[in-house]
Amino acid sequence: MTDKKPSFAIIGAGIGGLTLAACLKRVGIDAPIYEQAAAFGRVGAGLQFSPNAMKVMRGIGLEGKMREIGYDPEIFRSRQWDTAEVTNQFRKKGVCDEKYGAPYLMFHRADVHATLFAAIPDTVIHYGKKLVGLDQGAKGVTLSFADGSRVTVDAVIGADGVHSVVREALLGPDNPRYTGRVGFRATFPTALLNGAEIDENSKWWGPDRHIVHYFTNPRRDEVYFVTATPDPDFKIESWSMEGDLKELRAAYEGFHPQIQRLLAACPAVHKWALVQHDPLSHWTDGRVALLGDACHTMPPWMAQGAASSIEDAAVLSRCLDDVPLDGIETAFKRYEATRKDRTTKIQTVSVSNTFQRESGTDPDWVYGYDAWTTPLASV
Ligand SMILES: Cc1cc2nc3c(=O)[nH]c(=O)nc-3n(C[C@H](O)[C@H](O)[C@H](O)COP(=O)(O)OP(=O)(O)OC[C@H]3O[C@@H](n4cnc5c(N)ncnc54)[C@H](O)[C@@H]3O)c2cc1C
């Protein structure tokens, strides 16, 4: 046992890393974040926060702001791609608050990032710090960055996403696999629909492809859609690559007129490869742990990737609360043991792409989870 207050570092200022910094702050831990990007731009994409994610936002003081900036839809519908037949519907507004204790909100991704940034001091994030190496030794964990700088801390959390360098340091090289599907995605002004009616939040299920759309703010003046579209030979994961609107529209020919109207109004689109990963054998090693996509990469078909990262952050902060240096290893193991079964199930259901498709789907196990109160595993 030692009295030294341990030092931590987080790799990656994505949704998981930022939420973790805010959750750790809550238990008195100031952890710097090292982020490879020089700055963040406004990536055009939507993001859904189900009640399980929103409960964590409440715990870090962001629920009010999230309610201000998010769209709170009445109802989600699963529809047949061509006939618009409703195969499942799920009432969200009010019902989620009542049943799960928090709302189900939809956002522009950049608004979520901005809100999370505001929850942590500016000095916490070190930009332009691409991690290239990690060594665990007697004196701590030494991080090496592409700019030649090095930092040694007592413990590290890798929230560095799908192609995690921290994961590679723990488990060796093992890249996520391409799902064979691309996502076309766009955010654009609702005004471009010229008054054409669309659902507020639906997923249209075709035989081998789907499209999801929703509004991204309470004004309903911006709409977002994202697809999963077969394209076996495409491998580019870049979030900034432009897609071809003609190719997109051709891929959704035959879909219901609502979708034709949506795609006809869309002025520009991005396209990127959707990947998946099998559950990992372990997430922690000594005083290094993984969080978020770094340890449970999944395709976005259940809208639970960010939510899972956010849950990880809350649980990890509980495990580290008041833990001395020599307790970190056990705390990391407790975190992994508390989280792994759940994220493995979410990964598996995400890959199967069946969640909420048919009436009778049970969403309670997903949305009812509370990362602040779920029992911590004993290790
Ligand atoms: C189209 C799409 C839609 C989605 N929709 C939803 C949704 O509606 N709801 C939901 O819950 N989830 C959704 N997801 C999933 C969600 O976006 C991810 O699961 C989530 O962003 C993961 O967060 P993260 O912090 O683990 O990783 P990321 O957000 O990927 O963040 C990783 C960060 O680490 C940084 N980084 C990477 N490597 C290094 C390095 N070597 N050194 C330093 N920094 C590094 C990156 O620059 C990045 O900032 C969606 C995903 C996609 C692709």
mmCIF file with all atom_site columns, C-alpha atoms and ligand atoms in Angstrom, residues 10-19 33-37 40 44-50 52-53 104-107 109 113 126 128-133 144-146 158-166 183-185 212 214 224-227 239 272-275 291-310 312, ligand 1:
data_model
loop_
_atom_site.group_PDB
_atom_site.id
_atom_site.type_symbol
_atom_site.label_atom_id
_atom_site.label_alt_id
_atom_site.label_comp_id
_atom_site.label_asym_id
_atom_site.label_entity_id
_atom_site.label_seq_id
_atom_site.pdbx_PDB_ins_code
_atom_site.Cartn_x
_atom_site.Cartn_y
_atom_site.Cartn_z
_atom_site.occupancy
_atom_site.B_iso_or_equiv
_atom_site.pdbx_formal_charge
_atom_site.auth_seq_id
_atom_site.auth_comp_id
_atom_site.auth_asym_id
_atom_site.auth_atom_id
_atom_site.pdbx_PDB_model_num
ATOM   1   C CA  . ILE A 1 10  ? -6.230  8.553  -21.714 1.00 0.00 ? 10  ILE A CA  1
ATOM   2   C CA  . ILE A 1 11  ? -5.407  7.924  -25.371 1.00 0.00 ? 11  ILE A CA  1
ATOM   3   C CA  . GLY A 1 12  ? -8.055  9.317  -27.739 1.00 0.00 ? 12  GLY A CA  1
ATOM   4   C CA  . ALA A 1 13  ? -10.522 12.190 -27.404 1.00 0.00 ? 13  ALA A CA  1
ATOM   5   C CA  . GLY A 1 14  ? -13.464 10.406 -29.008 1.00 0.00 ? 14  GLY A CA  1
ATOM   6   C CA  . ILE A 1 15  ? -16.782 10.005 -27.265 1.00 0.00 ? 15  ILE A CA  1
ATOM   7   C CA  . GLY A 1 16  ? -15.385 7.301  -24.972 1.00 0.00 ? 16  GLY A CA  1
ATOM   8   C CA  . GLY A 1 17  ? -12.212 9.185  -24.000 1.00 0.00 ? 17  GLY A CA  1
ATOM   9   C CA  . LEU A 1 18  ? -14.017 12.470 -23.377 1.00 0.00 ? 18  LEU A CA  1
ATOM   10  C CA  . THR A 1 19  ? -16.729 10.805 -21.299 1.00 0.00 ? 19  THR A CA  1
ATOM   11  C CA  . ILE A 1 33  ? -6.066  12.998 -22.948 1.00 0.00 ? 33  ILE A CA  1
ATOM   12  C CA  . TYR A 1 34  ? -3.583  12.500 -25.796 1.00 0.00 ? 34  TYR A CA  1
ATOM   13  C CA  . GLU A 1 35  ? -5.309  12.867 -29.160 1.00 0.00 ? 35  GLU A CA  1
ATOM   14  C CA  . GLN A 1 36  ? -3.734  12.338 -32.568 1.00 0.00 ? 36  GLN A CA  1
ATOM   15  C CA  . ALA A 1 37  ? -5.864  14.949 -34.380 1.00 0.00 ? 37  ALA A CA  1
ATOM   16  C CA  . PHE A 1 40  ? -11.636 18.579 -34.414 1.00 0.00 ? 40  PHE A CA  1
ATOM   17  C CA  . GLY A 1 44  ? -21.351 15.381 -40.716 1.00 0.00 ? 44  GLY A CA  1
ATOM   18  C CA  . ALA A 1 45  ? -23.074 12.532 -38.933 1.00 0.00 ? 45  ALA A CA  1
ATOM   19  C CA  . GLY A 1 46  ? -25.866 11.820 -36.508 1.00 0.00 ? 46  GLY A CA  1
ATOM   20  C CA  . LEU A 1 47  ? -25.695 10.023 -33.186 1.00 0.00 ? 47  LEU A CA  1
ATOM   21  C CA  . GLN A 1 48  ? -28.360 8.412  -31.040 1.00 0.00 ? 48  GLN A CA  1
ATOM   22  C CA  . PHE A 1 49  ? -28.104 8.307  -27.262 1.00 0.00 ? 49  PHE A CA  1
ATOM   23  C CA  . SER A 1 50  ? -30.404 5.679  -25.819 1.00 0.00 ? 50  SER A CA  1
ATOM   24  C CA  . ASN A 1 52  ? -28.490 3.832  -20.959 1.00 0.00 ? 52  ASN A CA  1
ATOM   25  C CA  . ALA A 1 53  ? -26.124 6.471  -22.404 1.00 0.00 ? 53  ALA A CA  1
ATOM   26  C CA  . TYR A 1 104 ? -33.799 8.607  -26.018 1.00 0.00 ? 104 TYR A CA  1
ATOM   27  C CA  . LEU A 1 105 ? -32.302 11.524 -27.955 1.00 0.00 ? 105 LEU A CA  1
ATOM   28  C CA  . MET A 1 106 ? -30.817 12.056 -31.419 1.00 0.00 ? 106 MET A CA  1
ATOM   29  C CA  . PHE A 1 107 ? -28.042 14.541 -32.188 1.00 0.00 ? 107 PHE A CA  1
ATOM   30  C CA  . ARG A 1 109 ? -22.358 14.156 -33.664 1.00 0.00 ? 109 ARG A CA  1
ATOM   31  C CA  . HIS A 1 113 ? -18.537 16.371 -29.023 1.00 0.00 ? 113 HIS A CA  1
ATOM   32  C CA  . HIS A 1 126 ? -3.210  17.442 -25.791 1.00 0.00 ? 126 HIS A CA  1
ATOM   33  C CA  . GLY A 1 128 ? -1.372  16.401 -32.238 1.00 0.00 ? 128 GLY A CA  1
ATOM   34  C CA  . LYS A 1 129 ? -0.198  13.507 -30.041 1.00 0.00 ? 129 LYS A CA  1
ATOM   35  C CA  . LYS A 1 130 ? -0.340  10.321 -32.077 1.00 0.00 ? 130 LYS A CA  1
ATOM   36  C CA  . LEU A 1 131 ? 0.590   7.367  -29.905 1.00 0.00 ? 131 LEU A CA  1
ATOM   37  C CA  . VAL A 1 132 ? 3.094   5.078  -31.616 1.00 0.00 ? 132 VAL A CA  1
ATOM   38  C CA  . GLY A 1 133 ? 4.418   2.979  -28.741 1.00 0.00 ? 133 GLY A CA  1
ATOM   39  C CA  . SER A 1 144 ? 5.818   7.398  -27.155 1.00 0.00 ? 144 SER A CA  1
ATOM   40  C CA  . PHE A 1 145 ? 4.283   9.793  -29.654 1.00 0.00 ? 145 PHE A CA  1
ATOM   41  C CA  . ALA A 1 146 ? 4.924   10.350 -33.343 1.00 0.00 ? 146 ALA A CA  1
ATOM   42  C CA  . GLY A 1 158 ? -6.648  3.255  -24.523 1.00 0.00 ? 158 GLY A CA  1
ATOM   43  C CA  . ALA A 1 159 ? -9.803  4.882  -25.909 1.00 0.00 ? 159 ALA A CA  1
ATOM   44  C CA  . ASP A 1 160 ? -8.179  5.095  -29.324 1.00 0.00 ? 160 ASP A CA  1
ATOM   45  C CA  . GLY A 1 161 ? -10.920 3.546  -31.396 1.00 0.00 ? 161 GLY A CA  1
ATOM   46  C CA  . VAL A 1 162 ? -11.217 0.804  -33.986 1.00 0.00 ? 162 VAL A CA  1
ATOM   47  C CA  . HIS A 1 163 ? -7.508  0.733  -34.937 1.00 0.00 ? 163 HIS A CA  1
ATOM   48  C CA  . SER A 1 164 ? -6.264  1.044  -31.388 1.00 0.00 ? 164 SER A CA  1
ATOM   49  C CA  . VAL A 1 165 ? -2.497  1.229  -30.955 1.00 0.00 ? 165 VAL A CA  1
ATOM   50  C CA  . VAL A 1 166 ? -2.985  0.409  -27.271 1.00 0.00 ? 166 VAL A CA  1
ATOM   51  C CA  . GLY A 1 183 ? -22.235 3.203  -44.913 1.00 0.00 ? 183 GLY A CA  1
ATOM   52  C CA  . PHE A 1 184 ? -23.420 6.098  -47.029 1.00 0.00 ? 184 PHE A CA  1
ATOM   53  C CA  . ARG A 1 185 ? -24.210 8.963  -44.710 1.00 0.00 ? 185 ARG A CA  1
ATOM   54  C CA  . VAL A 1 212 ? -31.914 4.720  -41.029 1.00 0.00 ? 212 VAL A CA  1
ATOM   55  C CA  . TYR A 1 214 ? -33.789 10.936 -38.110 1.00 0.00 ? 214 TYR A CA  1
ATOM   56  C CA  . TYR A 1 224 ? -29.448 12.575 -41.097 1.00 0.00 ? 224 TYR A CA  1
ATOM   57  C CA  . PHE A 1 225 ? -29.398 9.221  -42.805 1.00 0.00 ? 225 PHE A CA  1
ATOM   58  C CA  . VAL A 1 226 ? -26.987 6.320  -42.774 1.00 0.00 ? 226 VAL A CA  1
ATOM   59  C CA  . THR A 1 227 ? -27.108 3.096  -44.770 1.00 0.00 ? 227 THR A CA  1
ATOM   60  C CA  . TRP A 1 239 ? -14.808 9.387  -42.593 1.00 0.00 ? 239 TRP A CA  1
ATOM   61  C CA  . TRP A 1 272 ? -16.975 4.457  -45.737 1.00 0.00 ? 272 TRP A CA  1
ATOM   62  C CA  . ALA A 1 273 ? -16.358 0.814  -44.961 1.00 0.00 ? 273 ALA A CA  1
ATOM   63  C CA  . LEU A 1 274 ? -18.147 -0.671 -41.915 1.00 0.00 ? 274 LEU A CA  1
ATOM   64  C CA  . VAL A 1 275 ? -16.030 -3.018 -39.801 1.00 0.00 ? 275 VAL A CA  1
ATOM   65  C CA  . LEU A 1 291 ? -12.256 1.267  -23.498 1.00 0.00 ? 291 LEU A CA  1
ATOM   66  C CA  . GLY A 1 292 ? -14.889 1.768  -26.194 1.00 0.00 ? 292 GLY A CA  1
ATOM   67  C CA  . ASP A 1 293 ? -14.364 0.747  -29.818 1.00 0.00 ? 293 ASP A CA  1
ATOM   68  C CA  . ALA A 1 294 ? -10.766 -0.182 -28.951 1.00 0.00 ? 294 ALA A CA  1
ATOM   69  C CA  . CYS A 1 295 ? -12.062 -3.233 -27.052 1.00 0.00 ? 295 CYS A CA  1
ATOM   70  C CA  . HIS A 1 296 ? -15.498 -3.858 -28.587 1.00 0.00 ? 296 HIS A CA  1
ATOM   71  C CA  . THR A 1 297 ? -15.619 -2.693 -32.185 1.00 0.00 ? 297 THR A CA  1
ATOM   72  C CA  . MET A 1 298 ? -19.060 -3.335 -33.686 1.00 0.00 ? 298 MET A CA  1
ATOM   73  C CA  . PRO A 1 299 ? -20.983 -2.241 -36.749 1.00 0.00 ? 299 PRO A CA  1
ATOM   74  C CA  . PRO A 1 300 ? -23.376 0.621  -35.934 1.00 0.00 ? 300 PRO A CA  1
ATOM   75  C CA  . TRP A 1 301 ? -26.541 -1.388 -36.629 1.00 0.00 ? 301 TRP A CA  1
ATOM   76  C CA  . MET A 1 302 ? -27.832 -1.354 -33.088 1.00 0.00 ? 302 MET A CA  1
ATOM   77  C CA  . ALA A 1 303 ? -26.710 2.257  -32.399 1.00 0.00 ? 303 ALA A CA  1
ATOM   78  C CA  . GLN A 1 304 ? -24.877 1.097  -29.280 1.00 0.00 ? 304 GLN A CA  1
ATOM   79  C CA  . GLY A 1 305 ? -21.167 1.679  -30.038 1.00 0.00 ? 305 GLY A CA  1
ATOM   80  C CA  . ALA A 1 306 ? -20.922 5.096  -28.434 1.00 0.00 ? 306 ALA A CA  1
ATOM   81  C CA  . ALA A 1 307 ? -23.411 4.122  -25.742 1.00 0.00 ? 307 ALA A CA  1
ATOM   82  C CA  . SER A 1 308 ? -21.211 1.139  -24.816 1.00 0.00 ? 308 SER A CA  1
ATOM   83  C CA  . SER A 1 309 ? -18.112 3.377  -24.632 1.00 0.00 ? 309 SER A CA  1
ATOM   84  C CA  . ILE A 1 310 ? -20.029 5.767  -22.405 1.00 0.00 ? 310 ILE A CA  1
ATOM   85  C CA  . ASP A 1 312 ? -17.504 1.714  -19.954 1.00 0.00 ? 312 ASP A CA  1
HETATM 86  C C1  . LIG B 2 .   ? -22.044 5.772  -38.995 1.00 0.00 ? 1   LIG B C1  1
HETATM 87  C C2  . LIG B 2 .   ? -21.973 5.426  -37.578 1.00 0.00 ? 1   LIG B C2  1
HETATM 88  C C3  . LIG B 2 .   ? -23.070 5.720  -36.826 1.00 0.00 ? 1   LIG B C3  1
HETATM 89  C C4  . LIG B 2 .   ? -23.061 5.425  -35.485 1.00 0.00 ? 1   LIG B C4  1
HETATM 90  N N1  . LIG B 2 .   ? -24.158 5.708  -34.774 1.00 0.00 ? 1   LIG B N1  1
HETATM 91  C C5  . LIG B 2 .   ? -24.151 5.441  -33.460 1.00 0.00 ? 1   LIG B C5  1
HETATM 92  C C6  . LIG B 2 .   ? -25.275 5.775  -32.660 1.00 0.00 ? 1   LIG B C6  1
HETATM 93  O O1  . LIG B 2 .   ? -26.258 6.309  -33.148 1.00 0.00 ? 1   LIG B O1  1
HETATM 94  N N2  . LIG B 2 .   ? -25.240 5.486  -31.327 1.00 0.00 ? 1   LIG B N2  1
HETATM 95  C C7  . LIG B 2 .   ? -24.149 4.899  -30.750 1.00 0.00 ? 1   LIG B C7  1
HETATM 96  O O2  . LIG B 2 .   ? -24.160 4.648  -29.526 1.00 0.00 ? 1   LIG B O2  1
HETATM 97  N N3  . LIG B 2 .   ? -23.039 4.596  -31.483 1.00 0.00 ? 1   LIG B N3  1
HETATM 98  C C8  . LIG B 2 .   ? -23.020 4.857  -32.809 1.00 0.00 ? 1   LIG B C8  1
HETATM 99  N N4  . LIG B 2 .   ? -21.924 4.566  -33.548 1.00 0.00 ? 1   LIG B N4  1
HETATM 100 C C9  . LIG B 2 .   ? -20.725 4.015  -32.911 1.00 0.00 ? 1   LIG B C9  1
HETATM 101 C C10 . LIG B 2 .   ? -19.893 5.100  -32.277 1.00 0.00 ? 1   LIG B C10 1
HETATM 102 O O3  . LIG B 2 .   ? -19.669 6.165  -33.126 1.00 0.00 ? 1   LIG B O3  1
HETATM 103 C C11 . LIG B 2 .   ? -18.569 4.549  -31.809 1.00 0.00 ? 1   LIG B C11 1
HETATM 104 O O4  . LIG B 2 .   ? -18.774 3.312  -31.191 1.00 0.00 ? 1   LIG B O4  1
HETATM 105 C C12 . LIG B 2 .   ? -17.957 5.509  -30.824 1.00 0.00 ? 1   LIG B C12 1
HETATM 106 O O5  . LIG B 2 .   ? -17.645 6.724  -31.457 1.00 0.00 ? 1   LIG B O5  1
HETATM 107 C C13 . LIG B 2 .   ? -16.718 4.911  -30.187 1.00 0.00 ? 1   LIG B C13 1
HETATM 108 O O6  . LIG B 2 .   ? -16.107 5.855  -29.376 1.00 0.00 ? 1   LIG B O6  1
HETATM 109 P P1  . LIG B 2 .   ? -14.601 5.699  -28.983 1.00 0.00 ? 1   LIG B P1  1
HETATM 110 O O7  . LIG B 2 .   ? -14.300 6.893  -28.145 1.00 0.00 ? 1   LIG B O7  1
HETATM 111 O O8  . LIG B 2 .   ? -14.358 4.345  -28.443 1.00 0.00 ? 1   LIG B O8  1
HETATM 112 O O9  . LIG B 2 .   ? -13.805 5.748  -30.357 1.00 0.00 ? 1   LIG B O9  1
HETATM 113 P P2  . LIG B 2 .   ? -13.671 6.971  -31.446 1.00 0.00 ? 1   LIG B P2  1
HETATM 114 O O10 . LIG B 2 .   ? -14.882 7.807  -31.354 1.00 0.00 ? 1   LIG B O10 1
HETATM 115 O O11 . LIG B 2 .   ? -13.291 6.312  -32.678 1.00 0.00 ? 1   LIG B O11 1
HETATM 116 O O12 . LIG B 2 .   ? -12.483 7.816  -30.854 1.00 0.00 ? 1   LIG B O12 1
HETATM 117 C C14 . LIG B 2 .   ? -11.140 7.374  -30.895 1.00 0.00 ? 1   LIG B C14 1
HETATM 118 C C15 . LIG B 2 .   ? -10.253 8.619  -30.791 1.00 0.00 ? 1   LIG B C15 1
HETATM 119 O O13 . LIG B 2 .   ? -8.925  8.179  -30.649 1.00 0.00 ? 1   LIG B O13 1
HETATM 120 C C16 . LIG B 2 .   ? -8.101  8.925  -31.499 1.00 0.00 ? 1   LIG B C16 1
HETATM 121 N N5  . LIG B 2 .   ? -6.934  8.096  -31.829 1.00 0.00 ? 1   LIG B N5  1
HETATM 122 C C17 . LIG B 2 .   ? -6.913  6.981  -32.601 1.00 0.00 ? 1   LIG B C17 1
HETATM 123 N N6  . LIG B 2 .   ? -5.684  6.472  -32.679 1.00 0.00 ? 1   LIG B N6  1
HETATM 124 C C18 . LIG B 2 .   ? -4.890  7.286  -31.925 1.00 0.00 ? 1   LIG B C18 1
HETATM 125 C C19 . LIG B 2 .   ? -3.500  7.289  -31.617 1.00 0.00 ? 1   LIG B C19 1
HETATM 126 N N7  . LIG B 2 .   ? -2.669  6.357  -32.103 1.00 0.00 ? 1   LIG B N7  1
HETATM 127 N N8  . LIG B 2 .   ? -3.006  8.266  -30.801 1.00 0.00 ? 1   LIG B N8  1
HETATM 128 C C20 . LIG B 2 .   ? -3.845  9.235  -30.301 1.00 0.00 ? 1   LIG B C20 1
HETATM 129 N N9  . LIG B 2 .   ? -5.167  9.290  -30.586 1.00 0.00 ? 1   LIG B N9  1
HETATM 130 C C21 . LIG B 2 .   ? -5.687  8.322  -31.382 1.00 0.00 ? 1   LIG B C21 1
HETATM 131 C C22 . LIG B 2 .   ? -8.977  9.229  -32.712 1.00 0.00 ? 1   LIG B C22 1
HETATM 132 O O14 . LIG B 2 .   ? -8.504  10.341 -33.454 1.00 0.00 ? 1   LIG B O14 1
HETATM 133 C C23 . LIG B 2 .   ? -10.307 9.495  -32.024 1.00 0.00 ? 1   LIG B C23 1
HETATM 134 O O15 . LIG B 2 .   ? -10.469 10.845 -31.642 1.00 0.00 ? 1   LIG B O15 1
HETATM 135 C C24 . LIG B 2 .   ? -21.904 4.850  -34.899 1.00 0.00 ? 1   LIG B C24 1
HETATM 136 C C25 . LIG B 2 .   ? -20.782 4.584  -35.655 1.00 0.00 ? 1   LIG B C25 1
HETATM 137 C C26 . LIG B 2 .   ? -20.818 4.859  -36.975 1.00 0.00 ? 1   LIG B C26 1
HETATM 138 C C27 . LIG B 2 .   ? -19.599 4.548  -37.786 1.00 0.00 ? 1   LIG B C27 1
#
